[in-house]
mmCIF file of C-alpha atoms in Angstrom:
data_model
loop_
_atom_site.group_PDB
_atom_site.id
_atom_site.type_symbol
_atom_site.label_atom_id
_atom_site.label_comp_id
_atom_site.label_asym_id
_atom_site.label_seq_id
_atom_site.Cartn_x
_atom_site.Cartn_y
_atom_site.Cartn_z
ATOM 1 C CA MET A 1 -19.632 -18.966 -19.190
ATOM 2 C CA VAL A 2 -19.348 -18.586 -23.182
ATOM 3 C CA ALA A 3 -21.435 -15.184 -22.694
ATOM 4 C CA ALA A 4 -19.342 -13.718 -20.529
ATOM 5 C CA ILE A 5 -16.068 -13.867 -22.377
ATOM 6 C CA ALA A 6 -18.505 -12.693 -25.992
ATOM 7 C CA GLY A 7 -20.017 -9.577 -23.433
ATOM 8 C CA CYS A 8 -16.562 -8.598 -22.709
ATOM 9 C CA ALA A 9 -14.816 -9.793 -26.483
ATOM 10 C CA SER A 10 -17.833 -6.705 -27.127
ATOM 11 C CA LEU A 11 -16.415 -3.581 -24.910
ATOM 12 C CA PRO A 12 -14.882 -1.007 -26.378
ATOM 13 C CA ARG A 13 -11.269 -0.711 -26.329
ATOM 14 C CA LEU A 14 -10.279 2.383 -24.842
ATOM 15 C CA ALA A 15 -7.966 4.989 -25.491
ATOM 16 C CA PRO A 16 -4.776 5.639 -23.003
ATOM 17 C CA PRO A 17 -5.444 9.244 -21.195
ATOM 18 C CA GLU A 18 -2.209 11.854 -22.737
ATOM 19 C CA VAL A 19 -0.190 13.178 -20.216
ATOM 20 C CA ARG A 20 1.452 16.111 -20.826
ATOM 21 C CA VAL A 21 4.030 18.100 -18.633
ATOM 22 C CA ASP A 22 2.083 21.582 -18.336
ATOM 23 C CA THR A 23 4.465 23.191 -15.652
ATOM 24 C CA VAL A 24 7.604 22.414 -13.678
ATOM 25 C CA ARG A 25 8.812 25.191 -11.328
ATOM 26 C CA ILE A 26 10.684 24.924 -7.688
ATOM 27 C CA ASP A 27 7.977 25.971 -4.818
ATOM 28 C CA ARG A 28 10.937 26.229 -2.302
ATOM 29 C CA LEU A 29 14.140 26.424 -1.561
ATOM 30 C CA ASP A 30 15.906 25.707 1.844
ATOM 31 C CA ALA A 31 18.022 23.993 4.732
ATOM 32 C CA GLY A 32 16.209 20.917 3.951
ATOM 33 C CA GLY A 33 16.018 20.717 0.502
ATOM 34 C CA ALA A 34 13.716 21.649 -2.266
ATOM 35 C CA GLY A 35 10.337 21.472 -3.121
ATOM 36 C CA PHE A 36 9.281 21.394 -6.640
ATOM 37 C CA ALA A 37 5.254 21.729 -7.846
ATOM 38 C CA LEU A 38 4.679 19.740 -11.257
ATOM 39 C CA THR A 39 1.275 20.233 -13.121
ATOM 40 C CA LEU A 40 0.505 17.906 -15.479
ATOM 41 C CA ASP A 41 -2.011 18.590 -17.840
ATOM 42 C CA VAL A 42 -4.435 14.605 -18.108
ATOM 43 C CA LEU A 43 -6.221 14.304 -21.704
ATOM 44 C CA ASN A 44 -9.100 11.640 -21.961
ATOM 45 C CA PRO A 45 -9.165 11.004 -25.724
ATOM 46 C CA ASN A 46 -12.422 8.157 -25.229
ATOM 47 C CA ASP A 47 -16.249 9.784 -24.525
ATOM 48 C CA VAL A 48 -16.806 7.949 -21.076
ATOM 49 C CA GLU A 49 -15.458 9.414 -18.098
ATOM 50 C CA LEU A 50 -12.071 8.221 -16.893
ATOM 51 C CA VAL A 51 -10.847 7.957 -12.745
ATOM 52 C CA VAL A 52 -7.909 8.027 -12.386
ATOM 53 C CA GLU A 53 -6.557 6.538 -8.855
ATOM 54 C CA ALA A 54 -2.994 5.642 -8.726
ATOM 55 C CA LEU A 55 -0.264 8.275 -10.116
ATOM 56 C CA GLU A 56 3.641 7.865 -9.088
ATOM 57 C CA ALA A 57 5.991 10.425 -11.173
ATOM 58 C CA GLU A 58 10.373 10.352 -10.974
ATOM 59 C CA LEU A 59 11.274 14.441 -11.561
ATOM 60 C CA ARG A 60 14.363 14.560 -13.338
ATOM 61 C CA ILE A 61 15.903 18.289 -13.809
ATOM 62 C CA GLU A 62 19.196 18.804 -15.824
ATOM 63 C CA GLY A 63 19.964 14.696 -15.503
ATOM 64 C CA ILE A 64 19.317 14.655 -11.933
ATOM 65 C CA ALA A 65 16.872 12.527 -10.110
ATOM 66 C CA ALA A 66 14.707 16.011 -8.332
ATOM 67 C CA GLY A 67 12.787 13.378 -6.508
ATOM 68 C CA THR A 68 8.719 11.064 -6.636
ATOM 69 C CA THR A 69 5.789 11.975 -6.716
ATOM 70 C CA ARG A 70 2.371 10.343 -6.024
ATOM 71 C CA LEU A 71 -1.334 11.425 -6.336
ATOM 72 C CA SER A 72 -2.718 11.822 -3.034
ATOM 73 C CA ALA A 73 -6.588 11.825 -3.804
ATOM 74 C CA PRO A 74 -7.726 9.670 -7.244
ATOM 75 C CA ALA A 75 -8.454 12.702 -10.569
ATOM 76 C CA GLN A 76 -11.509 12.241 -12.579
ATOM 77 C CA LEU A 77 -11.375 13.337 -16.518
ATOM 78 C CA PRO A 78 -13.927 13.832 -18.124
ATOM 79 C CA ALA A 79 -15.251 12.348 -21.731
ATOM 80 C CA PHE A 80 -13.091 13.837 -24.271
ATOM 81 C CA GLY A 81 -11.829 16.688 -21.767
ATOM 82 C CA ARG A 82 -9.052 17.032 -19.088
ATOM 83 C CA THR A 83 -7.734 17.571 -16.117
ATOM 84 C CA ALA A 84 -5.033 19.617 -14.780
ATOM 85 C CA VAL A 85 -3.197 17.754 -11.713
ATOM 86 C CA THR A 86 -1.075 19.234 -9.229
ATOM 87 C CA LEU A 87 1.257 17.336 -7.348
ATOM 88 C CA ASP A 88 4.343 18.066 -5.345
ATOM 89 C CA VAL A 89 8.289 16.463 -5.047
ATOM 90 C CA ARG A 90 10.386 17.144 -2.383
ATOM 91 C CA ALA A 91 13.801 16.613 -3.634
ATOM 92 C CA GLN A 92 16.074 15.646 -0.102
ATOM 93 C CA PHE A 93 18.878 18.570 0.263
ATOM 94 C CA ALA A 94 21.612 16.970 -1.023
ATOM 95 C CA ALA A 95 19.144 15.897 -4.321
ATOM 96 C CA ALA A 96 18.597 19.447 -4.830
ATOM 97 C CA LEU A 97 22.231 21.021 -4.686
ATOM 98 C CA ARG A 98 22.602 18.456 -7.381
ATOM 99 C CA VAL A 99 19.701 19.506 -9.587
ATOM 100 C CA LEU A 100 21.063 23.333 -8.630
ATOM 101 C CA ALA A 101 24.266 22.909 -9.396
ATOM 102 C CA ALA A 102 23.382 21.302 -12.983
ATOM 103 C CA VAL A 103 20.918 24.060 -13.379
ATOM 104 C CA ALA A 104 23.704 26.442 -12.921
ATOM 105 C CA HIS A 105 26.382 25.020 -15.518
ATOM 106 C CA ARG A 106 23.834 24.971 -18.592
ATOM 107 C CA LEU A 107 22.418 28.542 -18.031
ATOM 108 C CA GLN A 108 26.640 29.648 -17.334
ATOM 109 C CA SER A 109 26.723 27.481 -21.396
ATOM 110 C CA THR A 110 22.919 28.814 -22.654
ATOM 111 C CA PRO A 111 23.096 32.745 -24.776
ATOM 112 C CA ALA A 112 21.192 34.637 -23.173
ATOM 113 C CA GLY A 113 17.903 34.404 -25.258
ATOM 114 C CA ARG A 114 17.511 30.993 -24.614
ATOM 115 C CA MET A 115 17.459 30.612 -21.087
ATOM 116 C CA ALA A 116 16.172 27.145 -20.591
ATOM 117 C CA VAL A 117 16.621 23.983 -18.529
ATOM 118 C CA GLY A 118 15.891 20.378 -20.235
ATOM 119 C CA TYR A 119 13.699 18.057 -17.695
ATOM 120 C CA ALA A 120 12.249 14.626 -17.917
ATOM 121 C CA VAL A 121 9.766 13.243 -15.975
ATOM 122 C CA SER A 122 8.123 9.602 -16.447
ATOM 123 C CA GLY A 123 5.929 7.392 -14.158
ATOM 124 C CA VAL A 124 2.544 5.199 -14.030
ATOM 125 C CA ALA A 125 -1.407 6.179 -14.096
ATOM 126 C CA THR A 126 -3.059 3.704 -12.269
ATOM 127 C CA LEU A 127 -6.909 4.089 -13.687
ATOM 128 C CA GLY A 128 -10.081 2.543 -12.030
ATOM 129 C CA GLY A 129 -10.573 -1.709 -12.288
ATOM 130 C CA GLY A 130 -6.766 -1.358 -12.065
ATOM 131 C CA ARG A 131 -5.160 -0.790 -16.229
ATOM 132 C CA GLN A 132 -1.663 0.957 -15.458
ATOM 133 C CA ILE A 133 -0.852 3.787 -18.219
ATOM 134 C CA PRO A 134 3.090 3.952 -18.662
ATOM 135 C CA PHE A 135 3.615 7.810 -19.420
ATOM 136 C CA ARG A 136 7.302 9.817 -19.975
ATOM 137 C CA ARG A 137 7.603 12.604 -20.657
ATOM 138 C CA ASP A 138 11.092 15.469 -21.157
ATOM 139 C CA GLY A 139 11.930 18.893 -23.282
ATOM 140 C CA GLU A 140 13.148 22.354 -21.246
ATOM 141 C CA LEU A 141 11.158 24.918 -19.388
ATOM 142 C CA PRO A 142 11.854 28.373 -19.806
ATOM 143 C CA TRP A 143 13.725 29.986 -16.977
ATOM 144 C CA PRO A 144 10.898 32.465 -14.926
ATOM 145 C CA GLY A 145 11.374 35.312 -17.082
ATOM 146 C CA ARG A 146 11.725 33.108 -20.545
ATOM 147 C CA ARG A 147 9.675 31.822 -22.996
ATOM 148 C CA ALA A 148 10.957 27.831 -23.725
ATOM 149 C CA GLY A 149 11.002 26.521 -27.751
ATOM 150 C CA PRO A 150 9.144 24.373 -29.875
ATOM 151 C CA GLY A 151 8.183 20.714 -28.157
ATOM 152 C CA THR A 152 8.057 21.198 -24.830
#
């Protein structure tokens, strides 16, 4: 038993993957609500491959809850590599209307050269073996045809 504990103590600690928001876009808008495509860029800073077994996230736009999403299949993270993960976020009709009203308000009060909306994504990624890594990212997304400033 002592040898097993000593062996575990000598295992290298893995650095947590870094989750970045690459894009958030409206995929569909209809009488049933809205669909958003959320693309995350997941970086593995370790010298071994990791597997993200599960990922759950909430998307907020302009402070309004747009919806939640889950990873549909495990994602492989190559050693010292990155993987793009695209998730579908579905907003019910009422939530979609609240989001769109907040976006319209923001865009009306923003100078034309800086057309962007605020977002926040938070959630938990679960690695193979059960280790859970919470994440949260927020920033601004460019309105279609515009580029957002630094830090997004």
